Short mmCIF file of C-alpha atoms in Angstrom, two decimals:
data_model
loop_
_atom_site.label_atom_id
_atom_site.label_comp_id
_atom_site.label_asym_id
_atom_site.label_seq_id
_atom_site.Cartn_x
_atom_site.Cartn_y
_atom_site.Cartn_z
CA UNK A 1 0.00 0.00 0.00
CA UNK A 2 1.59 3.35 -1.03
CA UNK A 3 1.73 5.56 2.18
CA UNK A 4 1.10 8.52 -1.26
CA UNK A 5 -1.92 7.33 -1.91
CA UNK A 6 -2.99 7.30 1.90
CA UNK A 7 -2.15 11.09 2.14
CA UNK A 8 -4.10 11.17 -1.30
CA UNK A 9 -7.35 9.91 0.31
CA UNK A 10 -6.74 12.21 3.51
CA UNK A 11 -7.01 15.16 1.41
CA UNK A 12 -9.78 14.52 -0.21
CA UNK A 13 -11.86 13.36 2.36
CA UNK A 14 -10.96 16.57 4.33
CA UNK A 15 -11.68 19.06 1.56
CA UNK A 16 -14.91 16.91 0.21
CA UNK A 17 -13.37 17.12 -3.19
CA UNK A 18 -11.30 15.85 -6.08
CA UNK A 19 -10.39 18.52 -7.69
CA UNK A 20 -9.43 20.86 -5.11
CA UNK A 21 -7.31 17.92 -3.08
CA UNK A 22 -5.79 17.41 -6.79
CA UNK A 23 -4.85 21.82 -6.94
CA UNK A 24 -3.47 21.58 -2.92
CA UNK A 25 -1.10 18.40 -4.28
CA UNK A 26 -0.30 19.92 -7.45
CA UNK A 27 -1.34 16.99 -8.93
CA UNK A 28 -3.98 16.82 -12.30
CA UNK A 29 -7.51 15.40 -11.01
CA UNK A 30 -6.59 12.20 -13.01
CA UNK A 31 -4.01 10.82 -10.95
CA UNK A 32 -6.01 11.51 -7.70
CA UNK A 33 -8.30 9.43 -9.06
CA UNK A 34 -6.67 6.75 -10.10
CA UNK A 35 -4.94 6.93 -6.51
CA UNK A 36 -8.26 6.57 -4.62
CA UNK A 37 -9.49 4.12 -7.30
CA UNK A 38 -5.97 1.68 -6.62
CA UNK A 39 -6.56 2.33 -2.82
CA UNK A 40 -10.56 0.90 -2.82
CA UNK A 41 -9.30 -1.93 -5.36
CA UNK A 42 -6.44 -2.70 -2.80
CA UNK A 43 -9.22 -2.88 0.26
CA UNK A 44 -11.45 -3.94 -1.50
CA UNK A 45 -14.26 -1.35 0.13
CA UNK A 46 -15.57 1.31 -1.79
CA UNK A 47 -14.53 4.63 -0.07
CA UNK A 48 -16.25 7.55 -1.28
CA UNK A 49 -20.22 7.73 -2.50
CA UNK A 50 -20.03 10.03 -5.98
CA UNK A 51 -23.32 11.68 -6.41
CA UNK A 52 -23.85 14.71 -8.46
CA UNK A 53 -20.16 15.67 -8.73
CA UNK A 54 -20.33 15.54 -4.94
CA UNK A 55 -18.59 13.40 -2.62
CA UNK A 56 -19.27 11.79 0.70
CA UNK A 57 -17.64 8.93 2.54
CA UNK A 58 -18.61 5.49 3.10
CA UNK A 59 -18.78 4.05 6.12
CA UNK A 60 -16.15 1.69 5.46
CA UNK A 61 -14.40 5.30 3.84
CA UNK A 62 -14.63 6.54 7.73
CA UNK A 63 -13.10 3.61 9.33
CA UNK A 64 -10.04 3.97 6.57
CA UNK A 65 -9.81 7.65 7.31
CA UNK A 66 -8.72 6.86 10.93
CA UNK A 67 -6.55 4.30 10.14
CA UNK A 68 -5.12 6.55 7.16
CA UNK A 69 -4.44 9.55 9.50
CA UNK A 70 -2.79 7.15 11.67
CA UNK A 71 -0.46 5.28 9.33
CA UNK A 72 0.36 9.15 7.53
CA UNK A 73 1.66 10.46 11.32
CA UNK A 74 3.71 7.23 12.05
CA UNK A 75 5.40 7.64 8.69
CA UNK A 76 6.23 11.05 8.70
CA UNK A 77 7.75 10.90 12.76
CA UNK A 78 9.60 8.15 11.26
CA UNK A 79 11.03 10.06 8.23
CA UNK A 80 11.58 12.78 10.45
CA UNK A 81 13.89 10.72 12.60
CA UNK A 82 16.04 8.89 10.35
CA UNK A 83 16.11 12.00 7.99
CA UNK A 84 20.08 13.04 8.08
CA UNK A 85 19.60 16.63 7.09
CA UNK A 86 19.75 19.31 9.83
CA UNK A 87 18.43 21.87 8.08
CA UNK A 88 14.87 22.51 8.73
CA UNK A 89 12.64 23.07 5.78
CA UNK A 90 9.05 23.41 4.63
CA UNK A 91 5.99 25.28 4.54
CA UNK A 92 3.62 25.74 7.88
CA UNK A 93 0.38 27.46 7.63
CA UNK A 94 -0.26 29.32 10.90
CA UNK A 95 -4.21 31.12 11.59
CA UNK A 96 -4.38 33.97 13.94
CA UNK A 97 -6.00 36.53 15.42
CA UNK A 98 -6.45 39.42 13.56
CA UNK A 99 -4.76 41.32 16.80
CA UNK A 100 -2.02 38.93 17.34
CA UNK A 101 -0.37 39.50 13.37
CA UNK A 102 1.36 42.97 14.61
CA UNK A 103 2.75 41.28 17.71
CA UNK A 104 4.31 38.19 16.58
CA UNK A 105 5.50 39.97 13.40
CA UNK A 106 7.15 43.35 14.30
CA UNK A 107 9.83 42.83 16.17
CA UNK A 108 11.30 39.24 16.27
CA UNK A 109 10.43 37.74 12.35
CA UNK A 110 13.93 38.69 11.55
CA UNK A 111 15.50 36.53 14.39
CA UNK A 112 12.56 33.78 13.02
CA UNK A 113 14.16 34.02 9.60
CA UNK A 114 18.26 33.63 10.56
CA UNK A 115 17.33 30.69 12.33
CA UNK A 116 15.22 29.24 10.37
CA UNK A 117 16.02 30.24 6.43
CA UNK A 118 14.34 27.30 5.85
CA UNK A 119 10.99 27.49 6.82
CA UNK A 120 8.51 29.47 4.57
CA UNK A 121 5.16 30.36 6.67
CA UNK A 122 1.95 31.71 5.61
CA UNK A 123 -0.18 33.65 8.28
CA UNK A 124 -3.77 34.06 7.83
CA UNK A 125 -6.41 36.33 10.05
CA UNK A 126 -9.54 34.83 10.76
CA UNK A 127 -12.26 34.35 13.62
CA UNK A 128 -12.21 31.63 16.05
CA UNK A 129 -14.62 29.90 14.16
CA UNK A 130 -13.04 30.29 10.68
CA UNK A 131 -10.13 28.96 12.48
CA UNK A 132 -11.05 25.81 12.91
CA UNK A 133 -13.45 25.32 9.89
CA UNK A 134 -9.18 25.73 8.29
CA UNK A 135 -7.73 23.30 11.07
CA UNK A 136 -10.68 20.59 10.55
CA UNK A 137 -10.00 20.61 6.99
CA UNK A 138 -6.42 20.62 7.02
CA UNK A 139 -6.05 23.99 5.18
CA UNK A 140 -4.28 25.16 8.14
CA UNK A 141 -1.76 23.73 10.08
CA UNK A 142 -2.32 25.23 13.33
CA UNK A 143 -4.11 28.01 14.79
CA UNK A 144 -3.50 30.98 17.66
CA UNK A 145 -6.55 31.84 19.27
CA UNK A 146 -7.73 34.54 21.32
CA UNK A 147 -10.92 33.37 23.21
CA UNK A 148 -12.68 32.11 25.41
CA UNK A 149 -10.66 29.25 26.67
CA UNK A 150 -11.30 26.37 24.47
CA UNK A 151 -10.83 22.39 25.11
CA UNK A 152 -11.85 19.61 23.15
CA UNK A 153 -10.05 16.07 22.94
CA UNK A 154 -9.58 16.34 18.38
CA UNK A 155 -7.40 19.08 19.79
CA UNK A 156 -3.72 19.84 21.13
CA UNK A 157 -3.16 22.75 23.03
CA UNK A 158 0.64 23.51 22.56
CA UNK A 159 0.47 26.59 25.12
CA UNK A 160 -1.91 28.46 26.47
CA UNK A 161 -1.82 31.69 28.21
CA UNK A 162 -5.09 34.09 30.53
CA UNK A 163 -4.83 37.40 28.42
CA UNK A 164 -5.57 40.65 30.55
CA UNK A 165 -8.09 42.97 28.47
CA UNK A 166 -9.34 46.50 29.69
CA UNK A 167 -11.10 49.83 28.58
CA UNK A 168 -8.59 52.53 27.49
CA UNK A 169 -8.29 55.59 26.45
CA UNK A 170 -6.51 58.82 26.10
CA UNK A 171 -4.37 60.02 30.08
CA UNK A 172 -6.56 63.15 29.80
CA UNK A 173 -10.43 61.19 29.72
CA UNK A 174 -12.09 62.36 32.54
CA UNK A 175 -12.89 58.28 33.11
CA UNK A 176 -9.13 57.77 33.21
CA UNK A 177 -8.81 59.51 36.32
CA UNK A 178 -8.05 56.19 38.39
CA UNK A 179 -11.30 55.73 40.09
CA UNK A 180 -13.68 52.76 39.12
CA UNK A 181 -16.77 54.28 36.84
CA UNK A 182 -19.88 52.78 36.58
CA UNK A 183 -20.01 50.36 33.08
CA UNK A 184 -22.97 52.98 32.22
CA UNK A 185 -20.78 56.22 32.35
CA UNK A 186 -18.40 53.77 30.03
CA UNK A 187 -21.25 52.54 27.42
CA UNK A 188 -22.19 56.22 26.83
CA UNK A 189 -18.86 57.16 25.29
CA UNK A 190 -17.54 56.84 21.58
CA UNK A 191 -15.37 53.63 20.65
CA UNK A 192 -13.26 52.88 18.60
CA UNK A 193 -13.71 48.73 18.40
CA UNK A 194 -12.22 45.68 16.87
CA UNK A 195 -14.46 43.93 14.39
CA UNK A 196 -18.55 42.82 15.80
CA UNK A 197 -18.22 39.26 16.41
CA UNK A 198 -14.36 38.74 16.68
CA UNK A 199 -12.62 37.28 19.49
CA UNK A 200 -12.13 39.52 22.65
CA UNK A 201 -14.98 41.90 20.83
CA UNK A 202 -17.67 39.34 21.35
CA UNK A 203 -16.60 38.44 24.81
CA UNK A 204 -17.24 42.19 25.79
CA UNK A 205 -20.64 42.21 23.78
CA UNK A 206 -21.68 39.55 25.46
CA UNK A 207 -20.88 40.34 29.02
CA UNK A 208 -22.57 43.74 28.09
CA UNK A 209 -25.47 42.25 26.78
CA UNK A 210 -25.94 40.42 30.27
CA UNK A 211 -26.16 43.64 31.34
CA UNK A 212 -28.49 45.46 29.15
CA UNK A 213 -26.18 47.64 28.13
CA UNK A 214 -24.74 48.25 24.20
CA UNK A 215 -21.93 49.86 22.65
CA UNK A 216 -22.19 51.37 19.14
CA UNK A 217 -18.67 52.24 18.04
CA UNK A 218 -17.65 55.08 15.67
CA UNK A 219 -15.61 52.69 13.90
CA UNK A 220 -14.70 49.35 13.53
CA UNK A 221 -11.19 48.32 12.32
CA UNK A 222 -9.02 44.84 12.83
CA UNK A 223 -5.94 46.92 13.14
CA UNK A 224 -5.06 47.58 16.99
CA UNK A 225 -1.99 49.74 15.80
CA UNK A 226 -4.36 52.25 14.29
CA UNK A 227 -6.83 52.08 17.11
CA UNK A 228 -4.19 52.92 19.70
CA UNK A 229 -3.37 55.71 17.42
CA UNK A 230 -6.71 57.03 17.49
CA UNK A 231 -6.84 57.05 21.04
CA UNK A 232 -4.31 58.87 21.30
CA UNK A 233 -5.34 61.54 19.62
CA UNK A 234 -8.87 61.68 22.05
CA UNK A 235 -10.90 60.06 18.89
CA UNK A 236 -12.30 57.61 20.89
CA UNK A 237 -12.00 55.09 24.29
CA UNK A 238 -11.56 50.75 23.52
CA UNK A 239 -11.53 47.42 25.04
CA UNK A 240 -8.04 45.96 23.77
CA UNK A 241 -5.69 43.07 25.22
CA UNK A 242 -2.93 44.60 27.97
CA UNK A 243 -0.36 43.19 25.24
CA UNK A 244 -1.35 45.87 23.04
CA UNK A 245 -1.65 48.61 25.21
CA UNK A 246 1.17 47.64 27.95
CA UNK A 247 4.11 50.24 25.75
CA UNK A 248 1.33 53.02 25.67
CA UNK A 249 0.62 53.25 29.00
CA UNK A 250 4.26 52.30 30.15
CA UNK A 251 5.15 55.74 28.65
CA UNK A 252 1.87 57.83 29.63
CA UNK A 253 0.43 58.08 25.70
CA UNK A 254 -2.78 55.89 26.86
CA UNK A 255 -4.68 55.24 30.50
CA UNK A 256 -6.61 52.47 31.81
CA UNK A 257 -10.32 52.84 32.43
CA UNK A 258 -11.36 51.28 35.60
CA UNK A 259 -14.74 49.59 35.79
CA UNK A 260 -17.18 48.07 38.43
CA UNK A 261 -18.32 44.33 38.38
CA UNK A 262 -16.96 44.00 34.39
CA UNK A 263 -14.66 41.00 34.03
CA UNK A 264 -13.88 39.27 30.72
CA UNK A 265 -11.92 36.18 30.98
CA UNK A 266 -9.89 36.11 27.17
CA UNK A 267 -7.44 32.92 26.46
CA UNK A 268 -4.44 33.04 24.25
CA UNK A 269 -4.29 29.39 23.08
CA UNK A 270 -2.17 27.70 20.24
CA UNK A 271 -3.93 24.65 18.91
CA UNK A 272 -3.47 21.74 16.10
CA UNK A 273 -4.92 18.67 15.37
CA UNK A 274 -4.43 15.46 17.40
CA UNK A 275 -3.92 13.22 14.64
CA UNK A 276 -1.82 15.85 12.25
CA UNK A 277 1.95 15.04 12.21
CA UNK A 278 4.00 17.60 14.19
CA UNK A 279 6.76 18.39 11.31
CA UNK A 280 10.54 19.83 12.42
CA UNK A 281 9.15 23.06 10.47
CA UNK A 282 5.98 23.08 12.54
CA UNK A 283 7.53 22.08 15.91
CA UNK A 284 10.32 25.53 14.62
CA UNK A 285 6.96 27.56 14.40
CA UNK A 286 5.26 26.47 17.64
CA UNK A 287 8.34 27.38 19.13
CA UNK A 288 8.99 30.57 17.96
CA UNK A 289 5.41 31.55 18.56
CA UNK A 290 5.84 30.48 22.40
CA UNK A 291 8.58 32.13 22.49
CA UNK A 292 7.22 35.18 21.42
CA UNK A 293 3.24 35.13 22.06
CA UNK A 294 3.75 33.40 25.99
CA UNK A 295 6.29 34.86 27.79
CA UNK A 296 4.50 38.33 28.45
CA UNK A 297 4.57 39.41 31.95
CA UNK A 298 1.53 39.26 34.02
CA UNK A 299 0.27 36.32 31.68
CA UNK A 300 -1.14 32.92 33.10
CA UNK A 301 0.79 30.60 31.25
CA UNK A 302 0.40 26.99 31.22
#
């Protein structure tokens, strides 16, 4: 049985289709075809139902799926370990937090790069949900949330860190004075706001909403540089992660706004399948995002 056809039939099975497991392989649709057809003759099971140009798996496909992602993992962690080339190399696709791109990316990439010339990564921004849509289809390799803590047994938490988050806004607000205000006096003033619906964003809504209360921002943007900019210039007050905000405030260009009774419990978390194969280029970019992403001061870390 050819361990390339195996990977074959995980593909398609993950992405539902033929054609676009054939474009991710760089293969033409034929041979995928004739892989999956040489894999059901070897079994002797049909594996996928074809219906419609649509594809579904058998039960018999299911059973062979688990086996398959099996079999794939043992193979590579054995390639891995009699491979005799030190130098790391291949492609890892890493989704993230809108918020978290700036971080991870500004100041250490280059450091990233010398040590690993190697390694190629692509980054993409999505929702927590969109996340792992990408992760559960294997279009991603793994993902860096920032949630609500999240734990489910298809998953691997590589680290996972409690993320402060608080209302901010320019040192001369009269809210910013150091007393705790009333969420009220807070909900009445102009935001400036991450994206409806996106990670720490919809934990705020939501513990608002609890308490009839509503804030309708003056903008929405996914950039945190260019919110902190606009609260510096008095545009606006936010709700943003300390991690952002921590320089600002350090050197007196933003302030804390101190609430009553308004908690919001947001999880850093870094996350990949249980049954993908942990690569030497995805075990380099784990790393490098612990390195960088969970080591903040002030951070639960675990």
């Amino acid at each position: 049985m050819d361990i390339r056809s195996l990977r074959t039939f995980i593909l398609v099975a993950e992405m539902s289709s033929f054609t676009r497991a054939a474009e991710a392989l760089g293969y033409a649709q034929s041979t995928v075809s004739f892989q999956i057809r040489q894999l059901e003759t070897e079994l002797g099971a049909q594996l996928f139902e074809r219906i419609n140009h649509t594809i579904m798996l058998t039960q018999k496909g299911r059973e062979v799926l688990d086996y398959a992602h099996r079999i794939s993992k043992l193979a590579g962690e054995m390639e891995s370990s009699i491979s005799e080339e030190k130098d790391v190399r291949g492609h890892v696709r890493l989704a993230m937090a809108d918020s978290l791109c700036d971080s991870l990316l500004r100041e250490h990439f280059a450091e990233f790069r010398r040590r690993w010339p190697g390694v190629t990564l692509k980054i993409i921004a999505a929702g927590t949900q969109e996340m792992f849509r990408l992760l559960n289809h294997n279009e991603v390799d793994v993902i860096l949330t920032l949630d609500s803590h999240i734990y489910n047994t298809d998953y691997v938490i590589a680290r996972e860190a409690r993320v402060g988050v608080h209302f901010v806004a320019e040192p001369g607000h009269p809210l910013a004075s150091g007393a705790r205000v009333s969420m009220q006096e807070v909900a009445a003033q102009p935001f400036i706001l991450t994206e409806k619906g996106m990670s720490y964003r919809r934990l705020m809504d939501e513990r608002l909403a609890c308490m009839s209360l509503e804030i309708q921002p003056v903008l929405e943007i996914g950039s945190t540089e260019r919110i902190c900019s606009l609260v510096r210039q008095g545009v606006g007050m936010s709700f943003l992660p300390d991690y952002v905000t921590a320089q600002e405030i350090a050197a007196g260009r933003m302030a804390r706004v101190h609430t009553q009774d308004f908690d919001v419990e947001v999880w850093k978390q870094m996350i990949y399948h249980r049954d993908k194969w942990v690569s030497p280029q995805m075990e380099a970019v784990i790393a490098y995002c612990a390195d960088r992403e969970f080591s903040s001061p002030g951070e639960k870390t675990t």
